[in-house]
Coordinates of C-alpha atoms and ligand atoms in Angstrom, one line a residue:
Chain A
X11 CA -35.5 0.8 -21.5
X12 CA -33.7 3.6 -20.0
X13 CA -36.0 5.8 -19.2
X14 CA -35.1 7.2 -15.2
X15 CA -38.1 8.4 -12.7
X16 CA -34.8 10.5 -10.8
X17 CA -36.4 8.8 -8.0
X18 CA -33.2 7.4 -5.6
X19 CA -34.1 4.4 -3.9
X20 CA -31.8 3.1 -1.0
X21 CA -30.7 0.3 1.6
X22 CA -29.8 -0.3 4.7
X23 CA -26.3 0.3 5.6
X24 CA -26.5 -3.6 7.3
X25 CA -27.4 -4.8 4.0
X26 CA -24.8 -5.9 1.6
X27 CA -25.9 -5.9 -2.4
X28 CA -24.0 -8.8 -4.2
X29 CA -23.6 -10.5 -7.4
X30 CA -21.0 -13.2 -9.3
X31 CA -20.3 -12.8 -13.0
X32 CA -18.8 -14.9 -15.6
X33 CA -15.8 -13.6 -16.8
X34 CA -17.6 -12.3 -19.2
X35 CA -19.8 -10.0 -16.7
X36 CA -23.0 -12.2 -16.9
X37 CA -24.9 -12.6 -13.5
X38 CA -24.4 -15.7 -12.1
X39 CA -26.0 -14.9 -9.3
X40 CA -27.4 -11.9 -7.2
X41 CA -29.0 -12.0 -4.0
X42 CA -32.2 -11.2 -2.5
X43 CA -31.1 -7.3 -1.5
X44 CA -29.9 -7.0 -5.2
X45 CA -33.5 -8.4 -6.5
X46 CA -35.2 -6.1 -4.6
X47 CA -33.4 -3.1 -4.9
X48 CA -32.8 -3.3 -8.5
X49 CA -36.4 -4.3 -9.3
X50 CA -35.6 -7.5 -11.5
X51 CA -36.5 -10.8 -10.6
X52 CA -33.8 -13.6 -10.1
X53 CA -35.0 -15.0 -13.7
X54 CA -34.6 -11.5 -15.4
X55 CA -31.0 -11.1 -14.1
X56 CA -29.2 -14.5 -14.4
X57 CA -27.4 -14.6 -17.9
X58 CA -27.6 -10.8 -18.2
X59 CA -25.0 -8.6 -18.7
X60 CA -24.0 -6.7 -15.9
X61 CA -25.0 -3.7 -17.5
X62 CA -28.3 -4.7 -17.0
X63 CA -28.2 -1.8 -14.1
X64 CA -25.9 0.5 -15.7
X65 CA -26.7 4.0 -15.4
X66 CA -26.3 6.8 -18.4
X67 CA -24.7 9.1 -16.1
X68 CA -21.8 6.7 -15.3
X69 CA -18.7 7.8 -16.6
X70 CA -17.5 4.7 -19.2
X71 CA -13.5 5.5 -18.2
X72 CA -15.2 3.9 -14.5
X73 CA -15.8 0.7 -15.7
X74 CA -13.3 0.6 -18.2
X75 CA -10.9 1.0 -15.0
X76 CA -12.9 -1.6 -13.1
X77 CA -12.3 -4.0 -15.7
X78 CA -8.5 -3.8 -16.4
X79 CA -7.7 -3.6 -12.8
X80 CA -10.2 -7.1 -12.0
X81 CA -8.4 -8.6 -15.4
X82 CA -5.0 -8.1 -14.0
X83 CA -6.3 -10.3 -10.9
X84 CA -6.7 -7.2 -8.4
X85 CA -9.9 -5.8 -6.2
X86 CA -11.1 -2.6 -7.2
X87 CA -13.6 -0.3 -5.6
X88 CA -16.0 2.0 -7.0
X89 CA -18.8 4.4 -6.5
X90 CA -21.1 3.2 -8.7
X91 CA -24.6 4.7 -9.8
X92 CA -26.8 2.2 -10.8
X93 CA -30.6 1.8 -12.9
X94 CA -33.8 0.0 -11.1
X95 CA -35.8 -1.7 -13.7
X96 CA -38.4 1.3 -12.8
X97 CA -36.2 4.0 -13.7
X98 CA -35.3 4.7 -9.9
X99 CA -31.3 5.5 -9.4
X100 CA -29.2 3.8 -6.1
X101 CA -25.5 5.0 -5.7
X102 CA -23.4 1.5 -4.2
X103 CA -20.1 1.5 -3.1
X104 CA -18.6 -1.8 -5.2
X105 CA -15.9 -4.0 -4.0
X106 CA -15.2 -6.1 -7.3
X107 CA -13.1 -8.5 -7.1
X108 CA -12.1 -11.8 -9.4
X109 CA -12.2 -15.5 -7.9
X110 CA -9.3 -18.0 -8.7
X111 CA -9.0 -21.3 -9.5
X112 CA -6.3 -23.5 -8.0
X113 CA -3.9 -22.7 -10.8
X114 CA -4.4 -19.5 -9.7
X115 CA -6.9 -18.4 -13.3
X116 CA -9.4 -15.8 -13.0
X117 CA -12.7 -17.8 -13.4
X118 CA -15.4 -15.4 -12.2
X119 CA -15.9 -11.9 -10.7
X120 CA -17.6 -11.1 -7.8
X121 CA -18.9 -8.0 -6.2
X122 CA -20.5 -6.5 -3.1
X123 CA -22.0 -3.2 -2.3
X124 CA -22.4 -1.3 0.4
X125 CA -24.5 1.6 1.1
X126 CA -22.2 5.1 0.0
X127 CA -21.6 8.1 2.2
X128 CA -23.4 11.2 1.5
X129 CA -20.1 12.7 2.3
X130 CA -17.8 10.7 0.0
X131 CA -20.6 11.1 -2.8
X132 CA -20.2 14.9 -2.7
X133 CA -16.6 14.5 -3.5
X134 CA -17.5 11.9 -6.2
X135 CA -20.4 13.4 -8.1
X136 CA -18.3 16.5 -9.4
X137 CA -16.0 14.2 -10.4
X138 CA -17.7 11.9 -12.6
X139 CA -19.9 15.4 -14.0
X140 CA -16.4 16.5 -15.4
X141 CA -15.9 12.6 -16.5
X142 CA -18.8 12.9 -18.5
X143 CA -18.7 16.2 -19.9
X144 CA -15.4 15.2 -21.4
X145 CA -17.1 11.7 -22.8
X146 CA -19.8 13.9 -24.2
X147 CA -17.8 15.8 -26.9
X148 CA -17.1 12.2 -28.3
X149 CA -19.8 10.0 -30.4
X150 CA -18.0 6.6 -30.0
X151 CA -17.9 4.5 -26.8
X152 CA -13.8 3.9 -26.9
X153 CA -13.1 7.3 -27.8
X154 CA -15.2 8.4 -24.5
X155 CA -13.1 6.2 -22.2
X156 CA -9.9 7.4 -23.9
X157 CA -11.0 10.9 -23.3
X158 CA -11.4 10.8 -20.0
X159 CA -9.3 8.4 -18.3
X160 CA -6.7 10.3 -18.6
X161 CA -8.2 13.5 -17.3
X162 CA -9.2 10.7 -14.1
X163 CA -5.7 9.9 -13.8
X164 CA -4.7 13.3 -13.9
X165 CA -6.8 14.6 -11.1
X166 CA -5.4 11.7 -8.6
X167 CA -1.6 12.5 -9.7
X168 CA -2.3 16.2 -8.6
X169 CA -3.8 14.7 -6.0
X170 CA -0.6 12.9 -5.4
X171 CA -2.4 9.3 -4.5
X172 CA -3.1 6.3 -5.7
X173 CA -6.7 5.3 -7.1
X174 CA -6.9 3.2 -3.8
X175 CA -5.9 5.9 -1.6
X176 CA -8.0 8.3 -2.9
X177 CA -10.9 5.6 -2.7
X178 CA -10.1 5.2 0.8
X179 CA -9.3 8.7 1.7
X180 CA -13.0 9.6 1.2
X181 CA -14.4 6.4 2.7
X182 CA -15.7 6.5 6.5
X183 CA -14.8 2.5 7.4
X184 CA -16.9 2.4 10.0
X185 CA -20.2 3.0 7.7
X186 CA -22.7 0.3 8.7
X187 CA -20.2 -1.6 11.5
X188 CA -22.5 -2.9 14.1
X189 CA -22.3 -1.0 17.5
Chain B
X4 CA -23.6 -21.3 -15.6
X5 CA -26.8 -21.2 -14.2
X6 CA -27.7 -23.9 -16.9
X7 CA -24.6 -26.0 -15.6
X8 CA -26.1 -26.0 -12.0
X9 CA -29.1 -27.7 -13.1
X10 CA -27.3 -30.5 -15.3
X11 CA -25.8 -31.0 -11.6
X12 CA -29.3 -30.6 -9.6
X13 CA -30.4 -33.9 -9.0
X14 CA -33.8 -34.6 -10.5
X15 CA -37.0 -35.7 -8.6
X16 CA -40.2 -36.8 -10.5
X17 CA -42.3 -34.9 -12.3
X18 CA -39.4 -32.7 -13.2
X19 CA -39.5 -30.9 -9.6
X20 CA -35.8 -30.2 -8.0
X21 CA -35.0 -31.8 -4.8
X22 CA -34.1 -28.7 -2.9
X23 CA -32.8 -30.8 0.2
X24 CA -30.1 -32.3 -1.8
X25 CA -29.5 -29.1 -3.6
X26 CA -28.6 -27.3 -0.2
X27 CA -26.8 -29.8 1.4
X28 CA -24.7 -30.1 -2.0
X29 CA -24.2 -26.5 -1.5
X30 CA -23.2 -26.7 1.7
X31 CA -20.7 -29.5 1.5
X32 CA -19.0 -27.4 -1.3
X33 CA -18.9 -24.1 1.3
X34 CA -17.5 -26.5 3.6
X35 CA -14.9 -27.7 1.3
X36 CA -13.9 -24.0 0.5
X37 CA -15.8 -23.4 -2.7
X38 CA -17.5 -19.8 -1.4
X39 CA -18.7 -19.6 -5.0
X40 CA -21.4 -22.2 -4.4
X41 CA -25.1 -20.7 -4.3
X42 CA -28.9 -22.3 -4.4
X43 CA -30.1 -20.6 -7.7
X44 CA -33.7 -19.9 -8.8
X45 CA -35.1 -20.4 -5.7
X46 CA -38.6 -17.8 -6.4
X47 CA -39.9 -18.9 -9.8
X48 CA -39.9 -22.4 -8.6
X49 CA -42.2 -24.7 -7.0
X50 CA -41.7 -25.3 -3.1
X51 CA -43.1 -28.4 -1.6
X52 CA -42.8 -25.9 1.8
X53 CA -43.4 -22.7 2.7
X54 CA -40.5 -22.4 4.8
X55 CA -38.3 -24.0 2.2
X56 CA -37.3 -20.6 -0.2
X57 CA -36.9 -19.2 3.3
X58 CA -34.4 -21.8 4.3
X59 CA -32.4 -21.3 0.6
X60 CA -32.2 -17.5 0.8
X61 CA -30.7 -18.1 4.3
X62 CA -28.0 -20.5 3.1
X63 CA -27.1 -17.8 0.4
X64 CA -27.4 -15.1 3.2
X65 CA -24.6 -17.1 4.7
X66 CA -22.7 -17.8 2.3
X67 CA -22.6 -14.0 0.8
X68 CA -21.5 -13.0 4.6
X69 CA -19.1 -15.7 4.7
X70 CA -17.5 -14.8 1.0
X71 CA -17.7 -10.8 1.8
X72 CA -15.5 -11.7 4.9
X73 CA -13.4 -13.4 3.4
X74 CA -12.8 -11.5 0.7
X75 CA -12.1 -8.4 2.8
X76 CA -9.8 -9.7 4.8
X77 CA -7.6 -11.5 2.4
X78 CA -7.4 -7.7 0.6
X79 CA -6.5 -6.4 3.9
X80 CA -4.4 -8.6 5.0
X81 CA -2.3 -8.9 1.8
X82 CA -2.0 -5.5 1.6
X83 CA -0.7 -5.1 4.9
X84 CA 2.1 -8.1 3.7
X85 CA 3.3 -6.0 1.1
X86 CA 3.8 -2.7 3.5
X87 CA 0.3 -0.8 2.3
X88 CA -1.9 -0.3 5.6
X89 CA -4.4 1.9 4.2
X90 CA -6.8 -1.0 3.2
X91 CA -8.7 -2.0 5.9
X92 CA -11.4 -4.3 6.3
X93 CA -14.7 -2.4 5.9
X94 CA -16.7 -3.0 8.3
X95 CA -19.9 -2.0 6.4
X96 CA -22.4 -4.8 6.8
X97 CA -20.5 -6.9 9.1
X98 CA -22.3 -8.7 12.3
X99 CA -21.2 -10.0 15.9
X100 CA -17.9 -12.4 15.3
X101 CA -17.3 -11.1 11.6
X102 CA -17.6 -7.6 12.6
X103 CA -15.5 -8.5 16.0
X104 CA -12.9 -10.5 13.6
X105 CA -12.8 -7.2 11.1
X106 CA -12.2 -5.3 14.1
X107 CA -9.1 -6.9 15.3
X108 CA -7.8 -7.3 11.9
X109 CA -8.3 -3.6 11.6
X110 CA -6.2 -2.9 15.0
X111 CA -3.5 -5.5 13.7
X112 CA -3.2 -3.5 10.8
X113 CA -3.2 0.4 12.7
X114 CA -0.3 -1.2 15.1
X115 CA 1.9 -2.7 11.9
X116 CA 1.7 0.7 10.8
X117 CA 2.6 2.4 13.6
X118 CA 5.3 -0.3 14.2
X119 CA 6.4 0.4 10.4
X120 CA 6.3 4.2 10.9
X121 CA 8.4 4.0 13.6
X122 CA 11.1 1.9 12.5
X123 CA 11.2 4.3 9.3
X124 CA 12.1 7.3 11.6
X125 CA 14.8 5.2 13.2
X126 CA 16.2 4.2 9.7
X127 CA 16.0 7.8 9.2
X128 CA 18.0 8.7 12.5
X129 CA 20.5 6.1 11.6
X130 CA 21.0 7.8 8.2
X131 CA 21.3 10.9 9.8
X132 CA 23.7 9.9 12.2
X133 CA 25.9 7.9 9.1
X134 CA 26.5 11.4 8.4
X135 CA 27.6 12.8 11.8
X136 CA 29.7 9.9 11.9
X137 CA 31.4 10.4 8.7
X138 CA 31.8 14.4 9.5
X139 CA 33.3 13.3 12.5
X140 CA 36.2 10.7 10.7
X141 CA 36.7 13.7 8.4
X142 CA 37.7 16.0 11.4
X143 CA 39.8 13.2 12.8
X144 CA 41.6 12.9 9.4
X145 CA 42.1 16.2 9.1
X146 CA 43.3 16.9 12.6
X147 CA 46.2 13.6 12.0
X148 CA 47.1 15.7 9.1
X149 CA 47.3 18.9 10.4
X150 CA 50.0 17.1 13.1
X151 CA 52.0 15.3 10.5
X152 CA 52.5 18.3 8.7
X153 CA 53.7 20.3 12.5
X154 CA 56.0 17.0 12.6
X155 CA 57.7 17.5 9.3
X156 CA 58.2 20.9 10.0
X157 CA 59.2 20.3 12.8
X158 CA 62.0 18.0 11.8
X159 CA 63.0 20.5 9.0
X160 CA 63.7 22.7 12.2
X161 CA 65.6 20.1 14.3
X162 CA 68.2 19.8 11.0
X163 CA 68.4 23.6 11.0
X164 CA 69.1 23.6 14.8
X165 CA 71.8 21.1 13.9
X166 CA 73.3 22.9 10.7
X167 CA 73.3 26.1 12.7
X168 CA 74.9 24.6 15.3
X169 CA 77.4 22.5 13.4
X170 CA 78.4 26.4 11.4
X171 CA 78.7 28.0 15.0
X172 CA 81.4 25.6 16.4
X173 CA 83.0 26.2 12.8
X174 CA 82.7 29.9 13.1
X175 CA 84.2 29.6 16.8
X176 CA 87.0 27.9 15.2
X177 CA 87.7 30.2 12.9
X178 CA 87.7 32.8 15.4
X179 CA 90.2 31.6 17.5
X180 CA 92.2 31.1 14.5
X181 CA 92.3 35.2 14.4
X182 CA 93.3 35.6 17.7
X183 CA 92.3 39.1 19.1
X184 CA 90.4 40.2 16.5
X185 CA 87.9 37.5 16.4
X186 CA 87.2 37.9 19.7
X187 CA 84.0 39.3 19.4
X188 CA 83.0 37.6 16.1
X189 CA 83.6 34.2 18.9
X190 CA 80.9 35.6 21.2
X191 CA 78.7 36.0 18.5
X192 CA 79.2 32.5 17.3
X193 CA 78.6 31.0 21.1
X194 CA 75.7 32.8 21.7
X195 CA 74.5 31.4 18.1
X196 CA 74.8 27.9 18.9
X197 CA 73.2 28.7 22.1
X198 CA 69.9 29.6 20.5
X199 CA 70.7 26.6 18.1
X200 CA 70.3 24.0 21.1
X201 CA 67.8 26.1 22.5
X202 CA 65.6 25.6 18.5
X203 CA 66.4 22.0 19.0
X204 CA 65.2 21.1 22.7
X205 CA 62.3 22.7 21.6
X206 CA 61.6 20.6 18.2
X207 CA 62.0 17.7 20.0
X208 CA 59.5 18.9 22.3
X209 CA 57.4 19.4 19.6
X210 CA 58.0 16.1 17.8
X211 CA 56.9 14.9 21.7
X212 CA 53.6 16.5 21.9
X213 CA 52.8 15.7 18.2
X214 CA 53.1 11.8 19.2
X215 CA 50.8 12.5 21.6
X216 CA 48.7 14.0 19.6
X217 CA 48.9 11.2 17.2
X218 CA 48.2 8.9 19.5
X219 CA 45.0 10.5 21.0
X220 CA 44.1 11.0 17.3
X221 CA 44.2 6.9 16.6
X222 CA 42.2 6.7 20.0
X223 CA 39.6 8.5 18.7
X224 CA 38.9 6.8 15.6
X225 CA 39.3 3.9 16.8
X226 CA 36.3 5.1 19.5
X227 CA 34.4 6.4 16.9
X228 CA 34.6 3.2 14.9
X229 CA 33.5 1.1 17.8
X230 CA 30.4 2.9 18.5
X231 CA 29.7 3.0 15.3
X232 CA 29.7 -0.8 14.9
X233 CA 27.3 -1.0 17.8
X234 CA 24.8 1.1 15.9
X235 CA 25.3 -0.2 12.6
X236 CA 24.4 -3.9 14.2
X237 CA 21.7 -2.2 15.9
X238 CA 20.0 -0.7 12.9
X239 CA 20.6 -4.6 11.1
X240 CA 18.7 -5.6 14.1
X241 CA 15.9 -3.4 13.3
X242 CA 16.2 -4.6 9.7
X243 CA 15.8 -8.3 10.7
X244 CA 12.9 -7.1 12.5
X245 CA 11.2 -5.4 9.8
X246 CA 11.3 -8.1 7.8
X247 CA 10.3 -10.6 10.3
Ligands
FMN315 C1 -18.7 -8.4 -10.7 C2 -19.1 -7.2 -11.5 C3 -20.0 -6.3 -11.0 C4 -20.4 -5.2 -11.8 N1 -21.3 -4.4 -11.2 C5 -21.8 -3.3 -12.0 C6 -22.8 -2.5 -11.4 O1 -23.3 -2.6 -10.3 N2 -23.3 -1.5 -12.2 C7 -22.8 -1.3 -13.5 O2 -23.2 -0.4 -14.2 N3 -21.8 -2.1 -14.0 C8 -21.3 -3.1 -13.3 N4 -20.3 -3.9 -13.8 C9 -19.7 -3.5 -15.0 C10 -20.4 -4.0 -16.2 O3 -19.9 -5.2 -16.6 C11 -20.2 -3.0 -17.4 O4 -18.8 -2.9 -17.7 C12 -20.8 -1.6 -17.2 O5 -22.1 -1.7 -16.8 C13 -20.7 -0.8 -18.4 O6 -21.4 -1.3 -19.4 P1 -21.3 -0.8 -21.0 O7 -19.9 -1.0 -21.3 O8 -22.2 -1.7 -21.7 O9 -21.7 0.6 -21.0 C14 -19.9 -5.0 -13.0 C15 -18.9 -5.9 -13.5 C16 -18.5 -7.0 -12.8 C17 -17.5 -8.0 -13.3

C-alpha cells in the first residue's frame, strides 16, 4: 500500500487539482486532473478518506493544523506532498477551505491545488525534515503532532509572522497567471 | 454523499441515468448559487454518446473554475475588510475574465494598502505633533509663570519704594526738628526718597511691561489652541475616512 517509486510526477501550472470532502474528510468529489494525477479512478476515490494520498513524509503537526484552522471556519494553505496510487510523489500547493450553510454551519471542505514553486519548496522541505525528525522519536500518532507543533510554531514566532504570512511570504502569486 | 446524489438522479429504464437531466439539475443548482453541485461518476458508467462524459467533465471544469474564483476572492477580499492585505487572489490557474477579475481585485487590494499605509504615517505625524503641541503649552505655562512671579516681586518693590519713602519724609522731619545739626542727616533723607520714587517709577514700569507680557502670553495659547483644533479635526477627518 505505501510503497513509493521516488518518482515525482507533475502538472501544469494552468491546471488546478480539486476535491470536496465531507466533514469528515471523505472525497465527495475530485476532478479529472486529481484522477489522473493521483492514479485512482473516480470510483476508487469517492467515500475515501482523504488520506487516501497522504504521503509518509508529511509531517502530522501539517494536517493537524489544517484541520483546526478549517474547523474554526477559516481557509488554510499548505504545501502538501502527496502519494499516486503507483508510488509516484507530487508536491501541491492546497487552499482548503470549509463551505457554509445558510446558518452559517460548516457542511463540507473543499480544496484546490496548484502547482508549488521550486523556490518556495526549498524553503519548505527543510522545514517539514526537522518536523519529522522530531515526530520520529515518538511511537504514537498524537504524541508526534504534539511534538512538533510546537517546534512549527516556534520557528514562525522567530520568524515574527503569522502562519499566513509566512505562507505567503514564500509564495510567487503570479505562478500559473495567464500572460 | 455520493449515494445521496443518486437517490436524487432521476432514473431511466433499464437502470441507466439520464445524464441530460442530471446536468441541467446541476446547472440550475450553480445557477442558484449552490457551487457545491457536481455530475458524479461520470467514467464507470454507460454513455448513450461519446461526446456525452466529455460534456460532464466540462460542466465540472466550470464549475471547479467558477468555485476556485470564488473562493479566492471572498478570502481576499475579506481579508482586505479586516485591514490584512497580504492575501491576494492567486492567480495560479486563472483564465481570460477570472484571471482579468483576480487582477483588479489584486490592484484594489495593493492601492487599500498603500492608502492604509499612508494614513498610518499621518496618524503617526499627528501623534508626533500632539507632542510638540503639548511641549509648546508647557513653555507657554512656564513663561506666564515666570512673569507672575516678576509681578509679585515687583509689587513687593513698589511697597518698599513707598515704605522708604514714607521713613524719608519722616526722617526729614525729624531733621528739621534738630535744627543745624540735622542738616546734613536732611540731605541724606531727600536724596533717599529721591531713589525711592526713582524704585517706584520703575516697578510700575515693570508691572507695565509684565501685562504686556501677559497679554502676548494669553495670545499665544490661545493661537496654539486654534491651530491645534484645525489639526485635530483634520486627523478625525482622516479617521472617518479610514473607516469609510
Ligand atoms: C478538503 C481536504 C483536502 C485534503 N487534502 C489532502 C491532501 O491532498 N493530502 C493529504 O495527505 N491530506 C489531505 N487532507 C487531510 C486528510 O484528511 C488527513 O488529515 C491527512 O491525510 C492525514 O491523514 P492521517 O491522519 O490518517 O495520517 C485533506 C483534508 C481535507 C478536508
Amino acid at each position: 500500500m505505501s510503497h513509493l517509486t521516488g518518482h515525482e510526477r507533475t502538472f501544469e501550472p494552468s491546471e488546478i487539482i480539486v476535491s470536496k470532502t465531507d466533514t469528515k474528510g471523505r472525497i465527495t468529489y475530485a476532478n479529472q486532473v486529481f484522477q489522473r494525477v493521483a492514479g485512482y479512478t473516480e470510483a476508487e476515490l469517492l467515500g475515501k478518506p482523504h488520506s487516501i494520498v497522504r504521503h509518509p513524509d508529511m509531517p502530522r503537526c501539517v494536517f493537524k493544523y489544517l484541520w483546526d484552522t478549517i474547523a474554526a471556519g477559516r481557509e488554510v494553505f499548505a504545501y502538501v506532498l502527496n502519494r499516486a496510487k503507483c508510488g509516484d510523489h507530487y508536491w501541491v500547493f492546497a487552499h482548503v477551505t470549509p463551505t457554509f450553510d445558510h446558518h452559517n454551519r460548516i457542511i463540507s471542505y473543499h480544496s484546490s491545488r496548484r502547482v508549488p514553486c521550486r523556490k518556495a519548496l526549498s524553503t519548505i522541505v527543510p522545514i517539514y525534515q526537522s518536523l519529522m525528525s522530531v515526530e520520529k522519536r515518538h511511537a504514537n500518532p498524537q504524541d508526534q503532532w504534539k511534538a512538533s507543533l510546537p517546534v512549527l510554531v516556534d520557528t514562525l514566532t522567530k520568524a515574527g509572522v503569522s502562519y499566513d504570512e509566512f505562507i505567503f511570504s514564500i509564495t510567487d502569486q503570479n505562478v500559473g497567471a495567464a500572460a | 454523499m455520493s449515494e445521496h446524489q443518486h437517490e436524487a438522479t432521476p432514473n431511466h429504464s433499464f437502470g441507466a441515468r439520464n445524464w441530460i437531466a442530471e446536468a441541467s439539475d446541476v446547472c440550475q443548482r450553480a445557477a442558484q448559487g449552490d457551487l457545491e453541485a457536481r455530475v458524479l461518476n461520470i467514467d464507470d458508467q454507460k454513455h448513450a454518446s461519446p461526446d456525452m462524459p466529455e460534456l460532464l467533465h466540462a460542466i465540472n471544469h466550470l464549475l471547479d473554475m467558477t468555485d476556485a474564483f470564488v473562493r479566492e476572492a471572498t478570502a481576499s477580499l475579506e481579508f482586505a475588510g479586516g485591514g490584512k492585505f497580504f492575501r491576494r487572489v492567486l492567480l495560479a490557474g486563472m483564465r481570460g475574465s477570472f484571471a482579468r477579475a483576480a487582477g483588479s481585485i489584486n490592484a484594489a487590494t495593493a492601492q487599500m494598502e498603500q492608502e492604509k499605509k499612508a494614513l498610518d504615517r499621518a496618524h503617526a505625524q499627528r501623534l508626533e505633533l500632539e507632542e510638540d503641541f503639548n511641549k509648546l503649552r508647557e513653555v507657554v505655562r512656564a513663561l506666564a509663570d515666570a512673569t507672575g512671579h516678576i509681578d509679585l516681586m515687583s509689587k513687593t518693590m513698589a511697597k518698599l519704594a513707598s515704605q522708604t519713602s514714607l521713613l524719608s519724609i519722616n526722617a526729614s522731619i525729624e531733621a528739621a526738628r534738630v535744627g543745624d545739626m540735622g542738616r546734613g542727616f536732611g540731605v541724606v533723607a531727600s536724596e533717599v526718597k529721591k531713589l525711592a520714587t526713582q524704585a517706584a517709577s520703575a516697578s510700575s514700569e515693570i508691572q507695565g511691561r509684565v501685562r504686556e507680557l501677559t497679554g502676548a502670553a494669553k495670545n499665544t495659547s490661545q493661537t496654539i489652541e486654534q491651530i491645534w483644533t484645525v489639526i485635530r479635526d483634520q486627523g478625525s477627518n482622516q479617521s472617518e475616512n479610514k473607516a469609510a
